[in-house]
Amino acid sequence: MSFSLPRSPLFSPEQSLFCGQAFRWRKVEDGCWQGVASGRFLRLRETGDSLEFSCDEEEFRQYWENYFDLKDDQAARLSALSAHHPVLAKAAALYPGIRILRQDPWEALCSFLISQNNNIPRICGIIDQLCRLAGEEIAPGCFSFPGPQALAALSEEELSSLRAGYRAKYLKDAARKVLSGEVVLSDVAAASPEKGRLLLEKISGIGPKVADCVLLYGFHKTDCFPMDVWMKRAMKDLLPELEPAIFGDSAGLAQQLIFHYSREHRELFS
DNA sequence: CGCCAGGTTGTCG
DNA sequence: CGACAACATGGC
């Protein structure tokens, strides 16, 4: 069973899945990707002028359309952002298919805990190992992301087998606080970004940057603008005198465009 | 060997 | 508050 959409430059799996916001998707072959989100397996395929989802229309409408944020008016956002600065116009022209995904909050929290002072290939590897170790196999070789309970149940040996280094204790702390109710994710969802940031920072290893990533990618708080080393450099060197606040609720998309553009054009800095 | 990787923490001044 | 080393690990 499958469901297809006409292909559009305003939604690109390649751009959306590999711009640095998600770590669990793999390109299987040309024009073909697969991954797991919230315990659901999906295979995407571009063929001719259509984009095929390996699910029926009901599941597409109920889950994946929302995951990929496809009901959003992407064209309006891109044109508004492009008007703010030539660099954004360039990034929007190069990567118009980047959507801010609605990822699972707990998975986003753990993923960006792991991301700190780390590189993307290794982040992907650690998360993949974590899922193999504690997740459920929902398709051959494809595992769900373990919940707080499953993560908390890992032994020290299992945890250290992830090679997550000092971040392992952060994962433990996160699982413990979510399980105990010390941190309630639904409260974060309902809170303003400012309040949500404070709630998330109760977890050891979550500071301003990780919190903003969780708020943006896990809670779809699209006015968040995570500032990592790339963004600080880009804002200083490429878009000086620009305040992220002017992007309003498109700040998250602006951030992702600038982040990806910067990483794909390292020669602009060095 | 040293430096870096989507940072945070603890410690000093 | 602002600066700064330490933190695990692996790649180069």
Short mmCIF file of N, CA, C and O (backbone and C1' of nucleotides) in Angstrom, two decimals, chain A residues 20 118 120 207 210 255 263, chain B residues 4-10:
data_model
loop_
_atom_site.label_atom_id
_atom_site.label_comp_id
_atom_site.label_asym_id
_atom_site.label_seq_id
_atom_site.Cartn_x
_atom_site.Cartn_y
_atom_site.Cartn_z
N GLY A 20 20.28 18.48 9.05
CA GLY A 20 20.82 18.55 10.39
C GLY A 20 19.81 18.57 11.52
O GLY A 20 20.18 18.65 12.68
N ASN A 118 29.81 17.43 19.63
CA ASN A 118 29.88 16.16 18.92
C ASN A 118 29.68 16.43 17.44
O ASN A 118 29.19 17.50 17.06
N ILE A 120 28.11 15.25 13.55
CA ILE A 120 26.85 14.65 13.10
C ILE A 120 26.95 13.15 12.79
O ILE A 120 26.08 12.39 13.22
N GLY A 207 21.30 22.99 28.10
CA GLY A 207 21.51 24.42 28.25
C GLY A 207 20.68 25.14 27.21
O GLY A 207 19.79 24.54 26.61
N VAL A 210 20.70 23.45 23.39
CA VAL A 210 19.98 22.17 23.29
C VAL A 210 18.49 22.39 23.55
O VAL A 210 17.64 21.84 22.85
N GLN A 255 16.54 29.73 10.67
CA GLN A 255 17.72 29.13 11.29
C GLN A 255 18.20 27.92 10.51
O GLN A 255 19.38 27.76 10.24
N ARG A 263 26.82 25.27 6.33
CA ARG A 263 27.57 24.01 6.32
C ARG A 263 27.89 23.55 4.91
O ARG A 263 28.88 22.84 4.70
P DC B 4 40.63 23.94 16.88
"O5'" DC B 4 39.38 23.10 16.37
"C5'" DC B 4 39.36 22.62 15.03
"C4'" DC B 4 38.31 21.54 14.91
"C3'" DC B 4 36.95 21.92 15.54
"O3'" DC B 4 35.96 21.90 14.54
"C1'" DC B 4 37.64 19.71 16.18
P DA B 5 34.56 22.63 14.82
"O5'" DA B 5 33.56 21.40 14.99
"C5'" DA B 5 33.47 20.44 13.96
"C4'" DA B 5 32.70 19.24 14.46
"C3'" DA B 5 31.35 19.58 15.14
"O3'" DA B 5 30.37 18.66 14.70
"C1'" DA B 5 32.71 18.30 16.60
P DG B 6 29.26 19.23 13.64
"O5'" DG B 6 28.24 20.18 14.37
"C5'" DG B 6 27.71 19.84 15.64
"C4'" DG B 6 27.08 21.07 16.25
"C3'" DG B 6 26.45 20.86 17.64
"O3'" DG B 6 26.55 22.06 18.37
"C1'" DG B 6 24.80 21.56 16.16
P DG B 7 27.93 22.34 19.19
"O5'" DG B 7 27.35 22.13 20.66
"C5'" DG B 7 26.63 23.21 21.27
"C4'" DG B 7 26.11 22.67 22.57
"C3'" DG B 7 25.64 23.75 23.53
"O3'" DG B 7 24.62 23.21 24.35
"C1'" DG B 7 27.63 22.73 24.35
P DT B 8 23.98 24.07 25.57
"O5'" DT B 8 24.71 23.43 26.83
"C5'" DT B 8 24.60 22.03 27.05
"C4'" DT B 8 25.23 21.64 28.37
"C3'" DT B 8 24.87 22.57 29.54
"O3'" DT B 8 24.53 21.76 30.65
"C1'" DT B 8 27.23 22.40 29.29
P DT B 9 24.14 22.44 32.06
"O5'" DT B 9 25.41 22.10 32.97
"C5'" DT B 9 26.12 20.90 32.78
"C4'" DT B 9 27.35 20.90 33.67
"C3'" DT B 9 27.20 21.69 34.98
"O3'" DT B 9 27.69 20.92 36.06
"C1'" DT B 9 29.07 22.47 33.78
P DG B 10 27.44 21.29 37.56
"O5'" DG B 10 28.85 21.81 38.07
"C5'" DG B 10 30.00 21.01 37.87
"C4'" DG B 10 31.26 21.83 38.10
"C3'" DG B 10 31.24 22.69 39.37
"O3'" DG B 10 32.45 22.49 40.07
"C1'" DG B 10 31.78 24.02 37.48
#
